[in-house]
Coordinates of C-alpha atoms and ligand atoms in Angstrom, one line a residue:
Chain A
M1461 CA -70.9 130.2 69.4
S1462 CA -71.0 133.3 67.4
H1463 CA -73.9 135.6 66.4
L1464 CA -74.5 134.4 62.9
D1465 CA -73.0 131.2 61.5
I1466 CA -73.3 130.4 57.8
H1467 CA -72.4 127.0 56.5
V1468 CA -73.1 125.9 53.0
A1469 CA -71.8 122.5 52.1
T1470 CA -73.2 122.6 48.6
K1471 CA -75.7 124.5 46.7
K1472 CA -76.7 123.4 43.2
F1473 CA -78.9 124.7 40.5
A1474 CA -80.1 121.9 38.3
D1475 CA -77.0 119.7 39.2
K1476 CA -74.6 122.6 38.6
P1477 CA -72.8 123.3 41.8
V1478 CA -72.8 127.0 42.5
L1479 CA -71.5 127.2 46.1
S1480 CA -69.4 124.7 48.0
N1481 CA -67.8 124.4 51.4
I1482 CA -68.5 127.9 52.8
H1483 CA -68.1 128.7 56.4
L1484 CA -68.7 132.2 57.7
S1485 CA -69.0 133.4 61.2
V1486 CA -70.2 137.0 61.7
A1487 CA -70.2 138.8 65.0
Q1488 CA -73.0 140.9 66.4
G1489 CA -72.9 144.4 64.8
E1490 CA -70.2 143.4 62.3
V1491 CA -70.4 144.7 58.7
V1492 CA -69.2 142.1 56.2
S1493 CA -68.9 142.7 52.5
L1494 CA -69.0 139.9 50.0
I1495 CA -67.1 140.6 46.8
G1496 CA -66.3 138.4 43.8
A1497 CA -66.7 137.9 40.1
S1498 CA -70.2 138.2 38.7
G1499 CA -72.0 134.8 38.7
C1500 CA -69.8 133.4 41.5
G1501 CA -72.8 132.9 43.8
K1502 CA -72.9 136.0 46.1
S1503 CA -76.6 136.6 45.6
T1504 CA -77.3 132.9 46.1
L1505 CA -75.4 132.9 49.3
L1506 CA -77.3 136.0 50.5
R1507 CA -80.6 134.4 49.5
I1508 CA -79.7 131.2 51.5
V1509 CA -79.1 133.3 54.6
S1510 CA -82.4 135.1 54.1
G1511 CA -84.3 131.9 53.8
L1512 CA -85.5 132.7 50.3
E1513 CA -83.4 129.7 49.1
H1514 CA -83.9 126.5 51.0
D1515 CA -82.7 123.8 48.6
Y1516 CA -79.1 123.5 49.8
T1517 CA -77.0 121.4 52.2
G1518 CA -75.7 123.2 55.2
S1519 CA -77.2 125.4 57.9
V1520 CA -77.6 129.0 59.0
T1521 CA -77.6 129.6 62.7
L1522 CA -78.6 132.9 64.3
D1523 CA -77.9 133.3 68.0
G1524 CA -77.7 129.6 68.5
E1525 CA -80.9 128.9 66.7
K1526 CA -80.9 127.0 63.4
L1527 CA -83.0 128.9 60.8
S1528 CA -85.4 127.1 58.6
G1529 CA -86.9 129.5 56.0
I1530 CA -87.7 133.1 56.5
S1531 CA -86.8 134.7 59.8
P1532 CA -88.4 137.9 61.2
H1533 CA -84.9 138.8 62.5
I1534 CA -83.4 139.1 59.0
G1535 CA -84.1 142.0 56.7
F1536 CA -83.3 142.0 53.0
I1537 CA -82.6 144.9 50.7
F1538 CA -82.6 144.1 47.0
Q1539 CA -80.6 145.7 44.2
E1540 CA -83.7 147.5 43.0
P1541 CA -86.0 149.2 45.6
R1542 CA -88.9 146.9 44.9
L1543 CA -91.4 149.3 46.4
F1544 CA -95.0 148.5 46.0
P1545 CA -96.2 151.0 43.5
W1546 CA -99.7 151.2 44.8
L1547 CA -98.6 152.1 48.4
N1548 CA -97.2 155.5 49.4
V1549 CA -93.8 155.9 51.1
A1550 CA -95.2 155.6 54.6
Q1551 CA -97.3 152.6 53.7
N1552 CA -94.3 150.9 52.0
I1553 CA -92.1 151.4 55.0
A1554 CA -94.8 150.1 57.3
F1555 CA -95.6 147.2 55.1
N1556 CA -95.0 144.7 57.9
A1557 CA -96.8 146.8 60.5
T1558 CA -98.4 143.8 62.2
S1559 CA -95.1 142.9 63.8
V1560 CA -94.3 146.3 65.1
T1561 CA -96.1 148.2 67.9
D1562 CA -96.5 151.9 67.5
S1563 CA -95.9 151.7 63.8
D1564 CA -96.6 155.4 63.1
A1565 CA -93.8 156.6 65.4
R1566 CA -91.4 154.1 63.9
V1567 CA -92.2 155.3 60.4
T1568 CA -91.7 159.0 61.4
Q1569 CA -88.4 158.1 63.0
L1570 CA -87.1 156.2 60.0
L1571 CA -88.2 158.9 57.6
A1572 CA -86.2 161.4 59.6
E1573 CA -83.2 159.1 59.7
M1574 CA -83.3 158.5 56.0
G1575 CA -83.8 162.1 55.2
L1576 CA -87.2 161.4 53.7
T1577 CA -89.4 163.6 55.9
G1578 CA -92.2 165.2 54.0
L1579 CA -92.3 162.4 51.4
E1580 CA -94.5 160.1 53.5
K1581 CA -97.5 160.6 51.2
A1582 CA -95.5 160.4 47.9
L1583 CA -96.0 157.5 45.6
P1584 CA -93.0 155.5 44.4
K1585 CA -93.4 156.8 40.9
Q1586 CA -92.7 160.3 42.2
L1587 CA -89.3 159.3 43.8
S1588 CA -85.8 159.5 42.4
G1589 CA -83.7 156.3 42.4
G1590 CA -81.8 157.3 45.5
Q1591 CA -85.0 158.3 47.4
A1592 CA -86.6 155.0 46.4
Q1593 CA -83.7 153.0 47.7
R1594 CA -83.7 154.9 50.9
V1595 CA -87.4 154.0 51.3
A1596 CA -86.4 150.4 50.7
I1597 CA -83.7 150.6 53.4
A1598 CA -86.2 152.1 55.8
R1599 CA -88.7 149.3 55.0
G1600 CA -85.9 146.8 55.8
L1601 CA -85.1 148.4 59.1
F1602 CA -88.8 148.8 60.1
I1603 CA -89.0 145.3 61.5
H1604 CA -86.0 145.9 63.8
P1605 CA -84.0 143.1 62.2
K1606 CA -80.9 141.7 63.9
V1607 CA -79.3 141.1 60.5
L1608 CA -79.7 143.2 57.4
L1609 CA -78.7 141.7 54.1
L1610 CA -78.1 143.9 51.1
D1611 CA -77.5 142.7 47.6
E1612 CA -75.7 145.3 45.5
P1613 CA -78.1 147.9 46.9
F1614 CA -76.4 151.0 45.4
S1615 CA -75.4 149.7 42.0
A1616 CA -78.3 151.2 40.2
V1617 CA -77.8 154.8 41.4
D1618 CA -75.5 157.5 40.2
A1619 CA -72.0 158.0 41.8
F1620 CA -73.0 161.0 44.0
T1621 CA -76.1 159.3 45.3
R1622 CA -74.1 156.2 45.9
I1623 CA -71.7 158.1 48.2
R1624 CA -74.6 159.6 50.1
L1625 CA -76.3 156.3 50.5
Q1626 CA -73.0 154.7 51.7
D1627 CA -72.6 157.4 54.3
L1628 CA -76.2 156.8 55.3
L1629 CA -75.7 153.0 55.6
A1630 CA -72.6 153.5 57.7
H1631 CA -74.5 155.8 60.0
V1632 CA -77.5 153.4 60.3
A1633 CA -75.1 150.5 61.0
Q1634 CA -73.5 152.4 63.9
L1635 CA -76.8 153.8 65.2
H1636 CA -78.7 150.4 65.3
R1637 CA -75.7 148.2 66.0
I1638 CA -77.1 145.9 63.4
T1639 CA -75.2 143.1 61.7
I1640 CA -74.9 143.7 58.0
I1641 CA -73.9 141.5 55.1
L1642 CA -73.4 143.5 52.0
V1643 CA -72.9 142.1 48.5
T1644 CA -71.1 144.6 46.3
H1645 CA -68.8 144.8 43.2
D1646 CA -67.4 148.1 44.3
V1647 CA -64.1 147.6 46.2
D1648 CA -64.1 151.2 47.6
E1649 CA -67.6 150.7 48.9
A1650 CA -66.6 147.4 50.6
V1651 CA -63.5 148.9 52.2
F1652 CA -65.3 152.1 53.3
L1653 CA -68.2 150.3 54.9
S1654 CA -67.0 147.0 56.2
D1655 CA -65.2 145.5 59.2
R1656 CA -64.4 142.5 57.0
V1657 CA -64.2 141.9 53.3
V1658 CA -64.9 138.4 52.2
V1659 CA -63.8 137.4 48.7
I1660 CA -65.8 134.7 47.0
G1661 CA -64.0 132.9 44.1
N1662 CA -63.5 129.7 42.3
Q1663 CA -66.1 127.5 40.6
P1664 CA -68.2 126.5 42.5
G1665 CA -67.9 129.6 44.7
T1666 CA -66.1 129.4 48.1
V1667 CA -64.4 131.8 50.4
V1668 CA -60.9 132.6 49.0
A1669 CA -60.0 135.5 51.3
D1670 CA -61.3 136.9 54.5
L1671 CA -59.7 140.3 55.2
K1672 CA -60.2 142.3 58.4
M1673 CA -60.5 146.1 57.8
D1674 CA -58.7 147.6 60.8
L1675 CA -59.8 151.1 60.4
A1676 CA -60.8 153.8 62.9
S1677 CA -64.4 155.1 62.7
P1678 CA -65.8 157.3 61.4
R1679 CA -63.9 156.5 58.3
E1680 CA -62.4 158.9 55.8
R1681 CA -62.7 158.0 52.2
E1682 CA -59.2 159.0 51.2
S1683 CA -57.2 158.3 54.4
T1684 CA -53.9 156.4 53.8
A1685 CA -55.0 153.6 56.1
L1686 CA -58.1 153.1 54.0
L1687 CA -56.1 153.1 50.8
A1688 CA -53.7 150.5 52.2
Q1689 CA -56.7 148.3 53.0
R1690 CA -58.0 148.8 49.5
A1691 CA -54.7 147.7 48.1
S1692 CA -54.8 144.5 50.2
V1693 CA -58.3 143.7 48.9
F1694 CA -57.1 144.2 45.3
A1695 CA -54.1 141.9 46.0
A1696 CA -56.5 139.3 47.2
L1697 CA -58.7 139.7 44.1
H1698 CA -55.6 139.4 42.0
S1699 CA -54.3 136.2 43.6
A1700 CA -57.8 134.7 43.2
H1701 CA -57.7 135.7 39.5
I1702 CA -60.9 137.8 39.8
V1703 CA -59.3 140.9 38.4
Chain B
M118 CA -95.0 171.5 30.9
H119 CA -96.3 173.8 33.6
D120 CA -95.1 176.8 31.7
A121 CA -96.9 175.7 28.5
L122 CA -100.1 175.4 30.4
T123 CA -100.0 178.9 32.0
L124 CA -99.1 180.4 28.7
E125 CA -102.0 178.7 27.1
K126 CA -104.4 180.1 29.7
A127 CA -103.0 183.6 29.5
A128 CA -103.1 184.0 25.8
P129 CA -106.4 185.2 24.3
V130 CA -107.6 182.4 22.2
S131 CA -110.5 181.8 19.8
L132 CA -113.3 179.5 20.7
S133 CA -112.1 176.8 18.3
A134 CA -108.6 177.0 19.6
R135 CA -109.9 176.6 23.1
L136 CA -111.9 173.6 22.1
W137 CA -108.8 171.8 20.9
S138 CA -106.2 172.9 23.4
G139 CA -107.8 173.2 26.8
G140 CA -107.5 170.5 29.4
H141 CA -110.9 171.4 30.7
H142 CA -113.2 168.5 31.3
A143 CA -116.1 170.2 29.5
N144 CA -114.0 170.8 26.5
R145 CA -113.1 167.1 26.3
L146 CA -116.8 166.3 26.4
L147 CA -117.5 168.8 23.6
R148 CA -114.8 167.3 21.5
G149 CA -116.3 163.8 22.0
L150 CA -119.7 165.1 20.9
L151 CA -118.5 166.7 17.8
L152 CA -118.6 163.7 15.5
P153 CA -122.1 162.6 16.6
A154 CA -123.4 166.1 16.2
L155 CA -122.0 166.3 12.6
V156 CA -123.5 162.9 11.6
L157 CA -126.9 163.8 13.1
S158 CA -127.0 167.1 11.3
G159 CA -126.0 165.5 8.1
A160 CA -128.7 162.9 8.5
E161 CA -131.3 165.5 9.3
I162 CA -130.4 167.6 6.2
A163 CA -130.3 164.6 4.0
A164 CA -133.8 163.6 5.2
R165 CA -135.2 167.1 4.7
Y166 CA -133.9 167.2 1.1
G167 CA -135.2 163.7 0.4
W168 CA -131.7 162.3 -0.3
I169 CA -132.5 159.4 1.8
E170 CA -135.8 157.7 2.3
S171 CA -137.1 158.6 5.7
R172 CA -139.2 155.4 5.7
L173 CA -135.9 153.5 6.1
L174 CA -133.8 156.0 7.9
P175 CA -136.0 158.5 9.8
P176 CA -134.4 161.9 10.5
P177 CA -133.0 162.5 14.0
S178 CA -135.8 164.9 14.7
A179 CA -138.4 162.1 14.1
I180 CA -136.4 159.7 16.3
A181 CA -136.2 162.4 19.1
L182 CA -140.0 162.7 18.8
T183 CA -140.3 158.9 19.0
L184 CA -138.1 158.9 22.1
W185 CA -140.3 161.7 23.6
Q186 CA -143.5 159.7 23.0
L187 CA -141.9 156.5 24.3
A188 CA -140.9 158.3 27.4
H189 CA -144.5 158.7 28.2
D190 CA -145.3 155.2 27.2
G191 CA -143.2 152.7 29.2
L192 CA -139.7 153.6 28.0
W193 CA -138.5 153.8 31.6
K194 CA -139.9 150.4 32.2
H195 CA -137.8 149.1 29.3
I196 CA -134.7 150.9 30.3
G197 CA -135.2 149.8 33.9
A198 CA -135.6 146.1 32.9
S199 CA -132.5 146.2 30.7
V200 CA -130.3 148.0 33.3
A201 CA -131.4 145.7 36.0
R202 CA -130.5 142.6 33.9
V203 CA -127.1 144.0 32.9
A204 CA -126.3 144.9 36.5
A205 CA -127.3 141.6 37.9
G206 CA -125.6 139.5 35.1
F207 CA -122.5 141.7 35.2
V208 CA -122.1 141.5 39.0
I209 CA -122.7 137.8 39.1
G210 CA -120.4 137.1 36.2
A211 CA -117.7 139.4 37.4
I212 CA -117.7 138.0 41.0
L213 CA -117.5 134.4 39.7
G214 CA -114.8 135.3 37.2
L215 CA -112.8 137.1 39.8
G216 CA -113.2 134.2 42.3
F217 CA -112.2 131.5 39.8
A218 CA -109.3 133.6 38.5
V219 CA -107.9 134.1 42.0
L220 CA -108.1 130.4 42.8
V221 CA -106.5 129.4 39.4
G222 CA -103.9 132.2 39.7
L223 CA -102.9 131.1 43.1
S224 CA -102.8 127.4 42.8
R225 CA -101.2 125.3 40.1
R226 CA -103.4 122.4 41.2
V227 CA -106.6 124.3 40.7
E228 CA -105.3 125.7 37.4
E229 CA -104.6 122.2 36.1
L230 CA -108.1 121.1 37.1
V231 CA -110.2 124.0 36.0
D232 CA -108.4 126.1 33.4
P233 CA -108.5 123.7 30.4
T234 CA -112.3 123.3 30.8
L235 CA -112.9 127.0 31.0
Q236 CA -110.6 127.7 28.0
A237 CA -112.6 125.2 26.0
L238 CA -116.0 126.7 27.1
R239 CA -114.9 130.3 26.3
N240 CA -114.8 129.4 22.6
V241 CA -118.5 128.5 22.6
P242 CA -120.3 131.4 20.9
S243 CA -122.8 133.1 23.2
L244 CA -125.8 132.2 21.0
A245 CA -125.0 128.6 21.3
W246 CA -126.0 128.7 25.0
V247 CA -129.5 130.1 24.2
P248 CA -131.3 126.9 23.4
L249 CA -129.9 125.2 26.4
L250 CA -130.7 128.1 28.8
L251 CA -134.2 128.3 27.4
L252 CA -134.7 124.5 27.9
W253 CA -133.4 124.7 31.4
F254 CA -134.8 127.9 32.7
G255 CA -137.8 128.7 30.6
I256 CA -138.2 132.2 29.3
D257 CA -138.3 134.3 32.5
E258 CA -135.4 136.4 33.9
T259 CA -133.1 133.5 34.8
P260 CA -131.9 132.5 31.3
K261 CA -131.2 136.2 30.4
I262 CA -129.2 137.0 33.5
T263 CA -127.4 133.7 33.2
M264 CA -126.4 134.5 29.7
I265 CA -125.2 138.0 30.6
A266 CA -123.3 136.5 33.5
L267 CA -121.7 134.0 31.1
G268 CA -120.6 136.9 28.9
A269 CA -119.2 138.9 31.8
F270 CA -117.5 135.9 33.3
F271 CA -114.9 135.1 30.7
P272 CA -113.2 138.4 30.1
V273 CA -112.8 138.9 33.9
Y274 CA -111.5 135.4 34.4
L275 CA -109.0 135.5 31.5
N276 CA -107.7 139.0 32.3
V277 CA -107.3 138.4 36.0
V278 CA -105.6 135.0 35.6
C279 CA -103.2 136.7 33.2
G280 CA -102.8 139.6 35.5
I281 CA -102.0 137.4 38.6
Q282 CA -99.6 135.2 36.6
N283 CA -97.7 138.2 35.4
V284 CA -97.1 139.8 38.7
D285 CA -93.4 140.6 39.1
R286 CA -91.7 137.8 40.9
K287 CA -89.5 140.5 42.5
L288 CA -92.5 141.9 44.4
I289 CA -93.6 138.5 45.5
E290 CA -90.1 137.9 46.9
V291 CA -90.5 141.0 49.1
G292 CA -93.7 139.5 50.4
E293 CA -91.9 136.2 51.1
I294 CA -89.2 138.0 53.0
Y295 CA -91.9 139.4 55.3
G296 CA -93.2 135.9 55.8
L297 CA -96.6 136.5 54.2
N298 CA -98.7 133.3 53.9
K299 CA -100.5 132.5 50.7
F300 CA -103.7 134.3 51.6
Q301 CA -101.9 137.5 52.7
L302 CA -99.7 137.3 49.6
A303 CA -102.9 137.3 47.4
R304 CA -104.6 140.1 49.3
R305 CA -101.6 142.4 49.8
I306 CA -99.5 141.9 46.7
L307 CA -101.1 139.8 43.9
L308 CA -104.5 141.4 43.8
P309 CA -103.3 145.0 44.0
A310 CA -100.6 144.3 41.4
A311 CA -103.2 142.7 39.2
L312 CA -105.7 145.5 39.6
P313 CA -105.0 147.0 36.2
A314 CA -105.8 143.6 34.6
V315 CA -109.0 143.4 36.8
F316 CA -110.2 146.7 35.4
T317 CA -109.4 145.7 31.8
G318 CA -111.4 142.6 32.4
L319 CA -114.3 144.4 34.0
R320 CA -114.6 146.9 31.2
T321 CA -114.5 144.3 28.5
A322 CA -117.1 142.3 30.5
L323 CA -119.4 145.3 30.8
G324 CA -119.3 145.8 27.1
L325 CA -120.1 142.1 26.5
A326 CA -122.8 142.3 29.1
W327 CA -124.7 144.8 27.0
M328 CA -124.1 142.7 23.9
F329 CA -125.5 139.6 25.6
L330 CA -128.4 141.5 27.0
V331 CA -129.6 142.5 23.5
A332 CA -129.1 138.9 22.3
A333 CA -131.1 137.6 25.2
E334 CA -133.9 140.2 24.9
L335 CA -134.2 139.8 21.2
I336 CA -134.9 136.1 21.6
A337 CA -137.4 136.2 24.4
A338 CA -138.6 139.2 26.3
S339 CA -141.6 141.3 26.9
Q340 CA -139.6 144.2 28.2
G341 CA -136.3 145.8 27.7
L342 CA -134.4 147.6 25.0
G343 CA -133.8 144.4 23.0
Y344 CA -137.5 143.8 23.1
L345 CA -138.0 147.3 21.8
L346 CA -135.7 146.5 18.9
S347 CA -137.6 143.4 17.8
D348 CA -140.9 145.2 18.5
G349 CA -139.8 148.0 16.2
R350 CA -138.9 145.5 13.5
E351 CA -142.2 143.6 13.7
T352 CA -144.3 146.8 13.5
S353 CA -142.1 148.2 10.8
R354 CA -141.0 151.2 12.9
P355 CA -137.3 152.0 12.1
D356 CA -137.6 155.1 14.3
I357 CA -138.2 152.8 17.3
V358 CA -135.3 150.5 16.3
I359 CA -132.9 153.4 15.9
A360 CA -134.1 155.0 19.2
A361 CA -133.4 151.7 21.0
I362 CA -130.0 151.5 19.4
F363 CA -129.3 155.0 20.5
L364 CA -130.3 154.3 24.0
I365 CA -128.2 151.2 24.2
A366 CA -125.2 153.2 22.9
V367 CA -125.8 155.9 25.5
L368 CA -126.3 153.5 28.4
G369 CA -123.3 151.4 27.3
K370 CA -121.1 154.5 27.1
T371 CA -122.3 155.9 30.4
S372 CA -121.7 152.7 32.3
D373 CA -118.3 152.3 30.8
S374 CA -117.4 155.9 31.7
L375 CA -118.5 155.3 35.3
L376 CA -116.2 152.2 35.4
H377 CA -113.4 154.1 33.7
G378 CA -113.7 156.8 36.3
I379 CA -113.3 154.3 39.1
E380 CA -110.4 152.7 37.3
V381 CA -108.6 156.0 36.9
R382 CA -109.1 156.8 40.6
S383 CA -107.9 153.4 41.7
L384 CA -104.9 153.2 39.5
R385 CA -103.5 156.6 40.1
W386 CA -100.3 155.0 41.4
R387 CA -99.5 153.6 38.0
D388 CA -96.6 155.1 36.1
T389 CA -97.9 154.9 32.6
L390 CA -98.6 157.0 29.6
E391 CA -102.3 157.2 30.7
T392 CA -101.5 158.5 34.2
R393 CA -98.9 160.9 32.7
K394 CA -101.5 162.4 30.3
K395 CA -103.9 162.8 33.2
R396 CA -101.3 164.6 35.2
I397 CA -100.6 167.0 32.4
R398 CA -104.3 167.7 31.9
T399 CA -105.1 168.6 35.4
Ligands
ADP507 N1 -82.7 130.6 40.0 C1 -81.6 130.1 39.3 N2 -81.7 129.0 38.5 C2 -80.6 128.5 37.9 N3 -79.4 129.0 38.0 C3 -79.2 130.1 38.8 C4 -80.3 130.7 39.5 N4 -79.9 131.8 40.2 C5 -78.6 131.9 40.0 N5 -78.2 130.9 39.1 C6 -76.8 130.6 38.7 O1 -76.0 130.5 39.8 C7 -74.8 131.2 39.7 C8 -74.6 132.3 40.7 O2 -75.6 133.3 40.6 P1 -75.6 134.5 41.6 O3 -75.7 134.0 43.0 O4 -76.7 135.4 41.1 O5 -74.2 135.2 41.3 P2 -73.7 136.7 41.7 O6 -74.7 137.3 42.6 O7 -72.5 136.4 42.4 O8 -73.5 137.4 40.5 C9 -74.8 131.8 38.3 O9 -74.1 131.0 37.4 C10 -76.3 131.8 37.9 O10 -76.4 131.6 36.5
MG508 MG1 -76.0 139.0 42.3

């Protein structure tokens, strides 16, 4: 029995099958990237794991327990920060304060980890895109989730901010030993961050390749080992006719 | 933006330039009073020179005198009665409107049951209610306050329902991820997100409350500004009529400004043209 087991027999939207026959086992602390063509069902798969989507056949099991609906052990980071504009940064991070003891200390700690110290009183409208997404990640981590799901979290920020946020996420993943499933369309991002890159392809979507990234950590972006892994991911994408 | 402001302050400027440029609160007030001041002086001059018949349109000085005399003869009683009616009617109507809107906005079932009826009723002109209210409640305070409450109810109801139904699904999903139940979702996400619409509704409702007040008092009252209006007509005193109109305008504007002040403070988080202008001003 592994840490997180995802099985989707079929998922349909109005009789149109979107996902079929997916089996994924994720180990505790593992970072898994999902890549694949746009519209192949990556977001849908992530939403199934999060419990936002319940109309499917299959099951999601976390530490031996079958999940039905939303779980407090699973955090979700969306493509956009989705901060509550009427709450300041600290209030946004502590949105779920009821389930965390000593919420103030937790907020201070997360602000420091995310490089947001001094911004606790700022309103979302005063933040840059990168800062807002860091607040969103802090909010996701606030509840001490076992699993963090991220759906193209850095696709809306500029290239430099994206690199900084990737470094931050790599750091956070190490620090908290948290299991991460990351949807991305950026192969470099997938290779740099992940222990495994899972390629979703076909119609309806299914797993067409599952590649282990055997790389030493901390990773260097331009190391030959990393570039070799990158080539293997591109080869898989080619043979699945995704690129 | 910041530079422009400091430059403006540093440069020696004429009075008129200061009136138009400054961000000062007092200057804004002055600019708002400019038009009424011009119109009043014009009316005063026109009356002095006999261009208009002061029997029909008394000069502002005469109206001021009338106001002064009324102030010693029960004007406060009239103002008090009207303000009390508007306040009671507005509060009742707004609370009911808010309550119904939240229920309808949250539950499809309630919406299907209630909304068509309310949408039909909102098309009934205010005056159509008067005979019924008089039959039911006689001519004391109840029908007046009921009518004002009716007037306040619909704008609040309509705006808040619309505001709740237009809350971004993306924010609601965040709430779902945190396992909020329906009640928590309403309190922590839907209502705050719909707050701009709540204020739009409240301000429209307040305006309508004053309108309905006058309608109610014109029909049957022995006190209040509406009564003053009809009393002025019956005794052929246009100065009293105009004085009452003036007071209604002042009270309406004052109450709206109060509400607007609360709105601005509560919605500071918004990222809109309005909040941007505010930020530049201060
Ligand atoms: N709520 C929905 N209703 C109907 N169809 C949907 C819905 N969400 C997604 N789809 C469809 O399911 C497919 C997969 O969508 P999605 O999971 O968002 O893809 P990806 O994230 O991989 O780009 C797409 O064809 C999309 O049109
Ligand atoms: Mg997607």
